[in-house]
Coordinates of C-alpha atoms in Angstrom, one line a residue:
M129 CA -7.6 -27.1 34.4
P130 CA -8.1 -24.7 31.5
V131 CA -7.2 -25.7 27.9
P132 CA -4.3 -23.7 26.5
S133 CA -5.6 -21.1 23.9
V134 CA -4.7 -21.9 20.2
E135 CA -6.8 -20.7 17.3
L136 CA -6.0 -20.9 13.6
Q137 CA -7.0 -17.6 12.1
D138 CA -6.1 -17.7 8.4
S139 CA -4.5 -20.4 6.1
R140 CA -3.4 -19.2 2.7
R141 CA -0.8 -19.3 -0.2
L142 CA 2.1 -16.9 -0.2
T143 CA 2.8 -16.4 -4.0
G144 CA 5.8 -14.1 -3.8
P145 CA 8.6 -12.7 -1.5
S146 CA 7.1 -11.8 1.9
L147 CA 7.8 -10.9 5.4
L148 CA 8.6 -14.6 6.2
A149 CA 10.4 -15.8 3.2
D150 CA 11.8 -15.2 -0.3
R151 CA 10.0 -18.1 -1.8
P152 CA 6.4 -18.9 -2.4
G153 CA 4.6 -21.4 0.0
A154 CA 1.8 -21.8 2.6
V155 CA 1.3 -19.7 5.6
I156 CA -0.9 -19.7 8.7
D157 CA -1.7 -17.0 11.0
G158 CA -3.0 -18.0 14.4
N159 CA -3.8 -16.9 17.9
V160 CA -1.5 -18.7 20.5
A161 CA -1.4 -18.0 24.2
D162 CA 1.9 -16.4 25.1
S163 CA 2.4 -19.0 27.9
I164 CA 2.6 -21.8 25.4
S165 CA 3.9 -20.0 22.3
S166 CA 7.5 -21.5 22.3
R167 CA 6.2 -25.0 23.0
F168 CA 3.6 -24.7 20.2
V169 CA 6.3 -23.4 17.6
D170 CA 8.7 -26.3 18.6
A171 CA 5.7 -28.7 18.1
W172 CA 4.8 -27.2 14.7
R173 CA 8.4 -27.3 13.4
E174 CA 8.6 -30.9 14.5
S175 CA 5.3 -31.8 12.8
V176 CA 5.8 -29.8 9.6
A177 CA 9.3 -31.4 9.1
A178 CA 7.7 -34.8 9.3
A179 CA 4.9 -33.9 7.0
L180 CA 7.2 -32.2 4.4
D181 CA 9.6 -35.1 4.4
A182 CA 6.7 -37.6 3.8
V183 CA 5.3 -35.8 0.8
G184 CA 8.8 -35.4 -0.9
W185 CA 9.4 -31.8 0.1
G186 CA 12.1 -32.3 2.7
D187 CA 14.2 -29.4 1.2
A188 CA 11.5 -26.9 1.9
D189 CA 12.2 -23.7 3.9
V190 CA 10.4 -23.1 7.1
S191 CA 9.8 -19.9 8.9
V192 CA 8.1 -18.7 12.0
R193 CA 7.1 -15.2 13.2
S194 CA 6.1 -14.9 16.9
Y195 CA 4.4 -11.9 18.4
T196 CA 2.3 -11.0 21.4
G197 CA -0.8 -13.3 21.3
G198 CA 0.0 -15.2 18.2
V199 CA 2.4 -16.8 15.7
T200 CA 2.7 -17.0 11.8
V201 CA 4.1 -20.2 10.4
F202 CA 5.3 -20.7 6.8
H203 CA 6.8 -23.5 4.7
S204 CA 7.9 -23.1 1.1
A205 CA 6.5 -25.2 -1.7
P206 CA 6.4 -25.5 -5.6
I207 CA 4.1 -22.9 -7.2
D208 CA 2.0 -25.7 -8.9
A209 CA 1.0 -27.1 -5.6
L210 CA 0.4 -24.2 -3.2
Y211 CA -3.2 -25.2 -2.4
A212 CA -2.0 -28.6 -1.4
A213 CA 0.7 -26.9 0.6
T214 CA -1.8 -25.2 2.8
E215 CA -3.3 -28.7 3.6
V216 CA 0.2 -29.8 4.6
N217 CA 0.5 -26.8 6.9
E218 CA -2.9 -27.1 8.4
W219 CA -2.1 -30.8 9.2
A220 CA 1.1 -29.7 11.0
W221 CA -0.8 -27.0 12.9
R222 CA -3.4 -29.5 14.1
A223 CA -0.7 -31.8 15.1
A224 CA 1.0 -29.2 17.1
E225 CA -2.3 -28.2 18.9
T226 CA -2.6 -31.8 20.0
K227 CA 1.0 -31.9 21.2
V228 CA 0.6 -28.8 23.4
G229 CA -2.9 -30.1 24.7
A230 CA -4.9 -27.5 23.0
S231 CA -7.1 -30.0 21.0
A232 CA -8.1 -33.6 20.8
A233 CA -6.5 -36.2 18.8
H234 CA -5.7 -35.2 15.2
E235 CA -5.4 -37.2 11.9
P236 CA -2.3 -39.4 12.2
L237 CA 0.6 -38.7 9.7
E238 CA 0.3 -42.2 8.1
S239 CA -3.2 -41.7 7.1
A240 CA -2.7 -38.0 6.1
V241 CA 0.2 -38.7 3.7
P242 CA -1.9 -40.5 1.1
R243 CA -4.4 -37.8 1.1
L244 CA -1.8 -35.0 0.9
R245 CA 0.0 -36.7 -1.9
R246 CA -3.1 -37.1 -3.9
L247 CA -3.9 -33.4 -3.5
I248 CA -0.4 -32.5 -4.6
E249 CA -0.7 -34.8 -7.7
E250 CA -4.1 -33.5 -8.7
E251 CA -2.8 -29.9 -8.6
R252 CA 0.6 -30.4 -10.3
N253 CA 1.3 -28.5 -13.6
P254 CA 4.6 -29.6 -14.9
G255 CA 4.4 -27.1 -17.8
L256 CA 4.2 -24.2 -15.3
L257 CA 7.3 -25.3 -13.6
A258 CA 9.1 -25.7 -16.9
L259 CA 8.1 -22.3 -18.0
Q260 CA 9.4 -20.8 -14.7
A261 CA 12.7 -22.5 -14.9
S262 CA 13.2 -21.4 -18.5
A263 CA 12.4 -17.8 -17.7
E264 CA 14.8 -17.9 -14.7
K265 CA 17.6 -19.4 -16.8
R266 CA 17.2 -16.5 -19.2
G267 CA 17.1 -13.9 -16.7
V268 CA 13.5 -12.6 -17.5
S269 CA 10.5 -12.3 -15.3
F270 CA 8.0 -15.1 -14.8
L271 CA 4.5 -14.1 -13.5
W272 CA 1.7 -16.5 -12.7
D273 CA -1.7 -16.7 -11.1
D274 CA -4.6 -19.3 -11.1
D275 CA -5.6 -18.3 -14.6
H276 CA -2.5 -17.1 -16.5
A277 CA 1.3 -17.4 -16.7
S278 CA 3.6 -15.0 -18.4
V279 CA 7.3 -14.4 -19.3
G280 CA 8.9 -11.0 -19.7
T281 CA 7.1 -7.7 -18.9
G282 CA 5.4 -4.9 -20.8
T283 CA 6.4 -4.7 -24.4
G284 CA 8.5 -7.8 -24.0
S285 CA 5.8 -10.0 -22.4
R286 CA 3.9 -13.1 -23.6
T287 CA 0.9 -14.5 -21.6
W288 CA -0.9 -17.8 -21.8
P289 CA -3.6 -19.6 -19.9
T290 CA -2.1 -21.9 -17.1
D291 CA -4.0 -24.9 -18.6
D292 CA -2.7 -24.3 -22.2
L293 CA 0.9 -23.5 -21.8
P294 CA 3.6 -23.8 -24.5
G295 CA 6.7 -25.7 -24.0
P296 CA 9.8 -23.6 -23.5
E297 CA 11.1 -24.7 -26.9
E298 CA 8.0 -23.2 -28.6
I299 CA 8.8 -19.7 -27.4
T300 CA 10.8 -17.1 -29.3
W301 CA 12.9 -16.0 -26.5
D302 CA 14.6 -13.3 -28.5
E303 CA 11.4 -11.4 -28.3
I304 CA 11.0 -11.8 -24.6
H305 CA 12.4 -9.0 -22.3
D306 CA 11.7 -6.9 -19.3
V307 CA 10.7 -3.3 -19.0
P308 CA 11.9 -1.1 -16.2
R309 CA 9.6 -1.2 -13.1
V310 CA 9.5 0.3 -9.6
L311 CA 7.5 -0.4 -6.5
V312 CA 5.8 2.2 -4.2
T313 CA 4.6 1.5 -0.7
G314 CA 4.1 3.3 2.6
T315 CA 1.2 4.4 4.7
N316 CA 0.4 7.6 3.0
G317 CA 1.3 9.3 -0.4
K318 CA 1.6 6.1 -2.5
T319 CA -1.0 6.9 -5.3
T320 CA 0.2 10.4 -5.7
T321 CA 3.8 9.4 -6.0
V322 CA 2.8 6.7 -8.5
R323 CA 1.0 9.2 -10.6
M324 CA 4.0 11.8 -10.4
V325 CA 6.4 9.1 -11.7
A326 CA 4.0 8.3 -14.5
A327 CA 3.9 12.0 -15.3
I328 CA 7.7 12.1 -15.5
A329 CA 7.6 9.0 -17.9
E330 CA 5.1 10.7 -20.1
A331 CA 7.5 13.8 -20.2
G332 CA 10.2 11.4 -21.1
G333 CA 8.3 10.1 -24.1
L334 CA 7.5 6.5 -22.7
T335 CA 4.2 4.9 -22.2
A336 CA 3.8 4.3 -18.5
G337 CA 1.6 1.6 -16.9
F338 CA 0.7 2.0 -13.4
S339 CA -1.5 0.2 -10.7
C340 CA -2.9 2.1 -7.7
T341 CA -5.9 2.2 -5.4
D342 CA -7.8 4.1 -8.2
G343 CA -7.2 1.4 -10.8
V344 CA -5.0 0.1 -13.6
Y345 CA -3.8 2.9 -16.0
I346 CA -2.1 2.4 -19.4
G347 CA -0.7 5.5 -21.0
G348 CA -2.8 7.7 -19.0
E349 CA -6.1 5.9 -19.7
V350 CA -8.1 3.8 -17.3
A351 CA -7.7 0.1 -18.1
D352 CA -9.6 -1.1 -15.0
A353 CA -11.2 1.0 -12.4
G354 CA -11.1 0.0 -8.7
D355 CA -8.5 -0.7 -6.0
W356 CA -5.7 -2.5 -7.9
S357 CA -2.8 -1.8 -5.4
G358 CA -2.3 -5.6 -4.8
P359 CA -0.5 -8.2 -6.9
G360 CA -3.3 -8.6 -9.3
G361 CA -3.0 -5.0 -10.5
A362 CA 0.8 -5.3 -10.8
R363 CA 0.4 -8.3 -13.0
A364 CA -2.2 -6.6 -15.2
V365 CA 0.2 -3.8 -15.8
L366 CA 3.2 -5.9 -16.4
R367 CA 1.4 -8.1 -18.9
D368 CA 0.2 -5.2 -21.1
R369 CA 2.3 -5.2 -24.2
R370 CA 1.9 -1.4 -24.6
V371 CA 3.8 -0.7 -21.4
Q372 CA 7.3 0.6 -21.6
V373 CA 7.8 1.5 -18.0
A374 CA 5.9 0.3 -14.9
I375 CA 5.0 1.9 -11.7
L376 CA 3.4 -0.4 -9.1
E377 CA 1.7 0.7 -5.9
T378 CA 2.2 -2.0 -3.4
A379 CA -0.1 -2.1 -0.6
R380 CA 0.4 -3.4 2.9
G381 CA -2.5 -5.9 2.6
G382 CA -1.3 -7.5 -0.6
M383 CA 2.2 -7.9 0.7
L384 CA 1.1 -9.5 3.9
R385 CA -1.6 -11.7 2.5
R386 CA 0.2 -12.8 -0.8
G387 CA 3.7 -11.4 -0.9
L388 CA 5.2 -9.3 -3.6
A389 CA 3.9 -9.6 -7.2
V390 CA 7.4 -9.4 -8.6
D391 CA 10.8 -10.7 -7.3
R392 CA 12.8 -8.1 -9.3
A393 CA 12.5 -4.4 -9.6
D394 CA 14.7 -1.5 -10.7
G395 CA 13.9 0.5 -7.5
A396 CA 11.4 0.8 -4.7
L397 CA 10.2 3.6 -2.3
V398 CA 8.7 3.6 1.2
T399 CA 7.0 7.0 1.6
N400 CA 6.3 6.8 5.3
V401 CA 4.9 4.5 8.1
A402 CA 2.3 5.1 10.7
A403 CA 0.0 3.3 13.2
D404 CA -2.5 2.2 10.6
H405 CA -4.1 -1.2 10.4
L406 CA -2.4 -2.3 13.6
G407 CA -3.3 -5.8 14.7
E408 CA -3.8 -7.4 11.3
W409 CA -1.5 -10.3 10.4
G410 CA 0.7 -9.9 13.4
V411 CA 1.6 -6.2 12.6
L412 CA 1.2 -4.7 16.0
T413 CA 3.6 -1.8 16.2
V414 CA 4.8 1.0 14.0
D415 CA 8.1 -0.8 13.8
D416 CA 6.4 -3.8 12.5
V417 CA 4.7 -1.7 9.9
A418 CA 8.1 -0.3 8.8
T419 CA 9.5 -4.0 8.7
A420 CA 6.5 -5.1 6.5
K421 CA 6.8 -2.2 4.2
L422 CA 10.6 -2.7 3.6
V423 CA 9.7 -6.2 2.3
V424 CA 9.9 -4.4 -1.1
A425 CA 13.7 -4.3 -0.7
K426 CA 13.7 -8.0 -1.4
A427 CA 12.9 -7.3 -5.0
V428 CA 15.5 -4.6 -5.5
A429 CA 18.9 -5.5 -6.8
H430 CA 21.7 -4.5 -4.4
G431 CA 22.9 -1.8 -6.8
A432 CA 19.5 -0.3 -7.5
P433 CA 17.9 2.4 -5.6
M434 CA 16.0 1.5 -2.4
V435 CA 14.5 4.8 -1.5
V436 CA 13.5 5.6 2.2
N437 CA 12.1 8.7 3.8
A438 CA 14.7 10.0 6.2
D439 CA 12.1 12.4 7.8
D440 CA 10.3 9.3 9.2
T441 CA 12.3 8.3 12.3
H442 CA 10.7 4.8 12.6
L443 CA 11.3 4.0 9.0
A444 CA 14.8 5.4 8.9
R445 CA 15.9 3.5 11.9
I446 CA 14.6 0.1 10.6
A447 CA 15.8 0.9 7.1
R448 CA 19.5 1.4 8.4
T449 CA 19.5 -2.3 9.4
L450 CA 19.2 -3.3 5.7
D451 CA 22.6 -4.5 4.5
R452 CA 22.5 -2.3 1.3
P453 CA 23.2 1.1 0.0
L454 CA 20.1 3.4 0.3
T455 CA 18.6 6.5 -1.4
W456 CA 17.2 8.9 1.1
I457 CA 14.6 11.7 0.8
A458 CA 14.2 14.5 3.2
Q459 CA 12.4 17.9 3.5
D460 CA 15.6 19.7 4.3
E461 CA 19.3 19.3 3.7
S462 CA 20.4 19.0 7.3
A463 CA 22.8 17.3 9.7
K464 CA 20.1 14.6 10.1
V465 CA 20.1 13.6 6.4
R466 CA 24.0 13.7 6.4
E467 CA 23.9 11.4 9.4
H468 CA 21.9 8.7 7.4
I469 CA 23.9 9.1 4.1
G470 CA 26.5 6.3 3.9
P471 CA 29.4 6.4 1.4
S472 CA 27.4 4.6 -1.2
D473 CA 24.1 6.4 -0.5
V474 CA 22.3 9.1 -2.5
A475 CA 19.9 11.6 -1.2
W476 CA 17.1 13.8 -2.7
V477 CA 16.5 16.8 -0.3
V478 CA 15.0 20.3 -0.2
D479 CA 17.6 23.1 -0.1
D480 CA 16.7 26.7 -0.2
G481 CA 13.3 25.7 -1.6
W482 CA 14.8 23.4 -4.4
L483 CA 14.7 19.7 -4.9
V484 CA 18.2 18.8 -4.9
R485 CA 20.1 15.5 -5.6
L486 CA 23.1 14.8 -3.3
E487 CA 25.8 12.3 -3.9
G488 CA 29.1 12.6 -2.2
A489 CA 30.2 16.3 -2.6
Q490 CA 28.0 16.7 -5.7
A491 CA 24.8 18.6 -5.3
T492 CA 22.5 19.0 -8.4
R493 CA 19.5 21.5 -8.2
V494 CA 16.6 20.0 -10.1
V495 CA 13.5 22.0 -9.6
D496 CA 12.0 24.7 -7.3
A497 CA 9.4 23.0 -5.1
A498 CA 7.0 26.0 -5.5
D499 CA 7.1 25.3 -9.3
I500 CA 5.4 22.0 -8.7
P501 CA 1.6 22.7 -8.8
A502 CA 0.8 19.7 -6.5
T503 CA 2.8 21.3 -3.7
M504 CA 0.5 24.4 -3.6
N505 CA 3.3 26.8 -3.8
A506 CA 5.3 24.5 -1.5
A507 CA 2.7 24.7 1.3
A508 CA 1.7 21.1 0.9
A509 CA 4.9 19.6 2.5
Y510 CA 3.6 16.0 2.1
N511 CA 3.6 16.5 -1.7
V512 CA 7.0 18.0 -1.6
S513 CA 8.0 14.7 0.0
N514 CA 6.1 12.7 -2.6
A515 CA 7.9 14.7 -5.4
L516 CA 11.3 13.8 -3.8
G517 CA 10.3 10.2 -3.9
A518 CA 9.1 10.3 -7.5
A519 CA 12.2 12.0 -8.7
A520 CA 14.4 9.3 -7.0
L521 CA 12.3 6.5 -8.6
A522 CA 12.3 8.3 -12.0
E523 CA 16.1 8.3 -11.8
A524 CA 16.0 4.6 -11.1
L525 CA 14.0 4.2 -14.2
G526 CA 16.6 6.0 -16.3
F527 CA 14.9 9.3 -16.7
P528 CA 17.2 12.4 -17.1
I529 CA 16.9 15.5 -15.0
E530 CA 15.1 17.3 -17.8
A531 CA 12.3 14.7 -17.8
I532 CA 12.0 14.8 -14.0
R533 CA 11.8 18.6 -13.9
S534 CA 9.2 18.6 -16.8
G535 CA 7.1 15.8 -15.3
L536 CA 6.9 17.3 -11.9
T537 CA 6.1 20.9 -13.1
G538 CA 3.5 19.5 -15.4
F539 CA 1.8 17.5 -12.6
D540 CA -1.0 19.9 -11.5
G541 CA -2.8 17.7 -9.0
T542 CA -6.2 18.3 -10.6
P543 CA -9.0 15.8 -10.4
E544 CA -8.0 14.7 -14.0
R545 CA -4.4 14.0 -13.0
N546 CA -4.8 12.9 -9.4
P547 CA -8.5 12.6 -8.4
G548 CA -9.3 13.0 -4.8
R549 CA -5.8 13.7 -3.7
G550 CA -4.8 17.2 -2.9
N551 CA -7.4 18.8 -5.3
L552 CA -7.6 22.5 -4.5
F553 CA -10.6 24.5 -5.8
E554 CA -11.6 28.1 -5.4
V555 CA -15.4 28.1 -5.1
G556 CA -17.4 31.2 -4.4
G557 CA -14.7 32.7 -2.4
I558 CA -13.9 29.6 -0.4
Q559 CA -10.8 27.4 -0.8
V560 CA -11.8 23.9 -0.9
L561 CA -9.3 20.9 -0.6
V562 CA -10.5 17.5 -1.6
D563 CA -8.3 14.7 -0.3
F564 CA -8.3 11.0 0.5
V565 CA -6.9 11.6 4.0
H566 CA -8.2 8.8 6.1
N567 CA -5.8 8.3 9.1
S568 CA -4.2 10.4 11.8
H569 CA -0.9 10.5 10.1
G570 CA -2.6 12.0 7.0
F571 CA -4.4 14.7 9.1
E572 CA -1.2 15.6 10.9
A573 CA 0.4 16.3 7.5
L574 CA -2.6 18.3 6.3
A575 CA -2.5 20.4 9.5
R576 CA 0.8 21.9 8.6
T577 CA -0.6 22.7 5.1
V578 CA -3.7 24.3 6.5
A579 CA -1.5 26.4 8.8
R580 CA 0.5 27.8 5.9
L581 CA -2.7 28.9 4.0
A582 CA -3.8 31.3 6.5
A583 CA -7.6 30.9 6.1
K584 CA -10.1 33.0 7.9
R585 CA -11.9 29.9 9.3
V586 CA -11.5 26.2 8.8
G587 CA -14.0 23.5 8.3
I588 CA -13.3 19.8 7.9
T589 CA -15.1 16.6 7.2
I590 CA -14.1 13.4 9.0
G591 CA -15.1 9.8 9.1
H592 CA -13.5 6.3 9.5
A593 CA -14.0 2.7 8.5
G594 CA -15.4 0.4 11.1
D595 CA -12.7 -2.2 11.0
R596 CA -10.4 0.0 13.3
D597 CA -10.5 -0.3 17.1
D598 CA -12.0 2.7 19.1
E599 CA -8.6 4.0 20.1
S600 CA -7.6 4.4 16.4
I601 CA -10.8 6.1 15.7
R602 CA -10.3 8.5 18.7
E603 CA -6.7 9.1 17.6
L604 CA -8.0 10.2 14.1
A605 CA -10.5 12.6 15.9
R606 CA -7.7 14.1 17.9
A607 CA -5.5 14.6 14.9
A608 CA -8.3 16.3 13.0
W609 CA -9.2 18.6 16.0
A610 CA -5.4 19.6 16.2
I611 CA -6.0 21.4 12.8
Q612 CA -8.1 23.9 14.9
P613 CA -11.3 23.9 12.9
E614 CA -14.3 26.0 13.6
R615 CA -16.6 23.4 12.1
V616 CA -16.4 19.6 11.9
A617 CA -18.8 17.7 9.8
I618 CA -18.7 13.9 10.8
K619 CA -19.7 11.6 7.9
E620 CA -20.8 8.0 8.0
L621 CA -19.0 5.6 5.6
G622 CA -21.8 3.3 4.8
D623 CA -19.8 1.1 2.5
Y624 CA -17.2 0.6 5.3
L625 CA -19.2 -0.3 8.4
R626 CA -17.3 -3.6 8.5
G627 CA -19.2 -5.1 11.4
R628 CA -20.2 -1.9 13.1
E629 CA -23.7 -0.5 13.4
F630 CA -24.7 2.6 11.4
G631 CA -23.8 5.7 13.3
E632 CA -21.5 3.8 15.7
V633 CA -18.2 5.2 14.3
P634 CA -19.5 8.8 14.1
A635 CA -20.6 8.5 17.7
V636 CA -17.0 7.6 18.8
I637 CA -15.6 10.6 16.7
H638 CA -18.2 12.9 18.2
D639 CA -17.4 11.9 21.8
E640 CA -13.5 12.3 21.2
L641 CA -14.0 15.6 19.7
S642 CA -16.0 16.7 22.7
R643 CA -13.4 15.4 25.0
S644 CA -10.8 17.3 23.1
G645 CA -12.6 20.6 23.7
A646 CA -14.8 21.0 20.6
P647 CA -17.9 22.9 21.5
E648 CA -21.2 21.0 20.6
A649 CA -22.2 23.8 18.2
A650 CA -19.0 23.1 16.1
I651 CA -19.9 19.4 15.5
S652 CA -22.5 17.9 13.2
E653 CA -23.3 14.3 12.0
H654 CA -24.2 13.3 8.5
P655 CA -25.2 10.1 6.7
N656 CA -22.7 10.3 3.9
E657 CA -19.9 12.4 2.4
V658 CA -22.0 14.4 0.1
E659 CA -24.3 15.6 3.0
A660 CA -21.2 16.4 5.1
T661 CA -19.8 18.4 2.3
L662 CA -23.0 20.3 1.7
A663 CA -23.2 21.1 5.4
L664 CA -19.7 22.7 5.3
L665 CA -20.4 24.6 2.2
E666 CA -23.6 26.0 3.6
W667 CA -21.8 27.1 6.7
A668 CA -18.8 28.6 5.0
Q669 CA -18.1 32.3 4.3
E670 CA -15.8 34.0 1.9
G671 CA -12.1 33.6 2.9
D672 CA -12.8 30.2 4.7
F673 CA -10.9 26.9 4.0
L674 CA -12.7 23.6 3.7
L675 CA -10.9 20.3 4.0
I676 CA -13.1 17.6 2.4
S677 CA -11.9 14.1 3.1
T678 CA -13.4 11.5 0.6
Q679 CA -13.2 7.8 0.6
T680 CA -16.5 6.4 -0.7
Q681 CA -18.2 9.2 -2.7
R682 CA -15.2 11.0 -4.3
T683 CA -16.8 11.3 -7.7
D684 CA -20.1 12.7 -6.3
V685 CA -18.1 15.2 -4.0
L686 CA -16.0 16.4 -7.0
D687 CA -19.0 16.7 -9.3
L688 CA -20.8 18.8 -6.7
I689 CA -17.8 21.2 -6.2
E690 CA -17.4 21.4 -10.0
F691 CA -21.1 22.1 -10.5
L692 CA -21.0 25.0 -8.0
E693 CA -18.0 26.3 -9.8
E694 CA -19.8 26.3 -13.2
E695 CA -22.9 27.8 -11.8
G696 CA -21.0 30.8 -10.3
W697 CA -22.3 29.9 -6.8
T698 CA -20.9 32.2 -4.0
A699 CA -20.5 31.6 -0.3
G700 CA -23.8 32.4 1.6
A701 CA -26.0 32.0 -1.4
E702 CA -28.6 29.3 -1.9
F703 CA -27.4 26.2 -3.7
P704 CA -28.5 26.1 -7.4
Q705 CA -30.8 23.3 -8.5
R706 CA -29.0 20.4 -10.1

């Protein structure tokens, strides 16, 4: 008789509000055969209840999320014992495996309890809990990680090593306060929106700190380069005492793996959702993506703006199940928007080409979308949407209409202001758009932009990371071909093979382009982004449009294009020596 399938995939700490709970704790993701899923969950609940009671955590919350082929199980725990908490959860998981016949005998509870209690005692940090309780009592933020703990945020913050914490009575609490902060999540558009809000803050005369996939920025300067869109980047911004307002990109991976970095925010935005990263941490459908992204609502007070894109049907439908007022953004002022707006809701929409704020019967015209440089004279609809979201968040941060207008019209989308995201160049008679576009949803959005630019011919570069299944890669190829390019340069992303062989992903893209009708002469393969870009530039003629997608060599690609600009290169000429 076959053994029922149960496999523990990942055991980790949750350090903030998450898809499963509002409190920190321990979580396990695992594969569990559907035929025994309900029995396994019951066995885990019984086992974890016994273990929690035995170690003195009988009042802990427990939560389970079941999905096709797996379950995620969680129990809460004190923040100074989360590593030990993962041991408690793993013991309960192994006990449940035994109960459903999926494994041999496990460690008995009576012998596990002394070990678990010892781990809890070794990890305990009473000073950390005292600081947490004092901050909560005074209504100010408390942030912590393995190395540091802090109270307050931005200009009102103080930070100490976790192994050298002051007593609450040693802190001058009158100096501790929070600065306004907002969260930005979604499948596409997060970083651009974050940068737009920062531009508005700059126009409003405040020092903005923001974290994103490009790094941590304070007052427009890079404090730390790299992908800082997770909880670590948020804490770095919030602990910087120069920061007067904080804008925090909140990536899906960080939320699912660790939870939110903060449990309170003055507003949050979900830009959109799409079938990206499906299959990770039990997120199997676009509705699952929407539900996961909307976790940011847990940090937003009931009266503060929770901003949602009404143009995204999946997202709008899931968001309407939230028991709270919402702020909607939409590309047009239509019956669809009116359908979503409740009596306590606000909307930011486009009406007659203008960004307009709607509340009840009042409509306030803010700025002409064509006057926002990043929209490319309103041709880039995705950046119109990003501007709407940025305006709604800026309002949440307390900025007046004048600052919103000034910030958006001053945001020019250049490599200096928004590197690798919607950077448009005129090079030798060719229009070149350099963008981070990396999924089918993004290519679909850019297809509408390309159509409005009325180019003579279109060429694109395309590539994909290796950690997506073949169908996701094929979907990307189909979305790119829908742009109707005359030339496609497929690039290998050597830094993102992620278990695949070199050339494997380009081969899948090539095959799908051929299936979609692309002639062989229109397709080429290249070892990296720079070589793919050079191939398109060599092919291009005056009046053409090139869409250069960049993920791994953005700086090199931008440097190449700027070099050609400086040298006065023209389409069809030989490339100058660098």
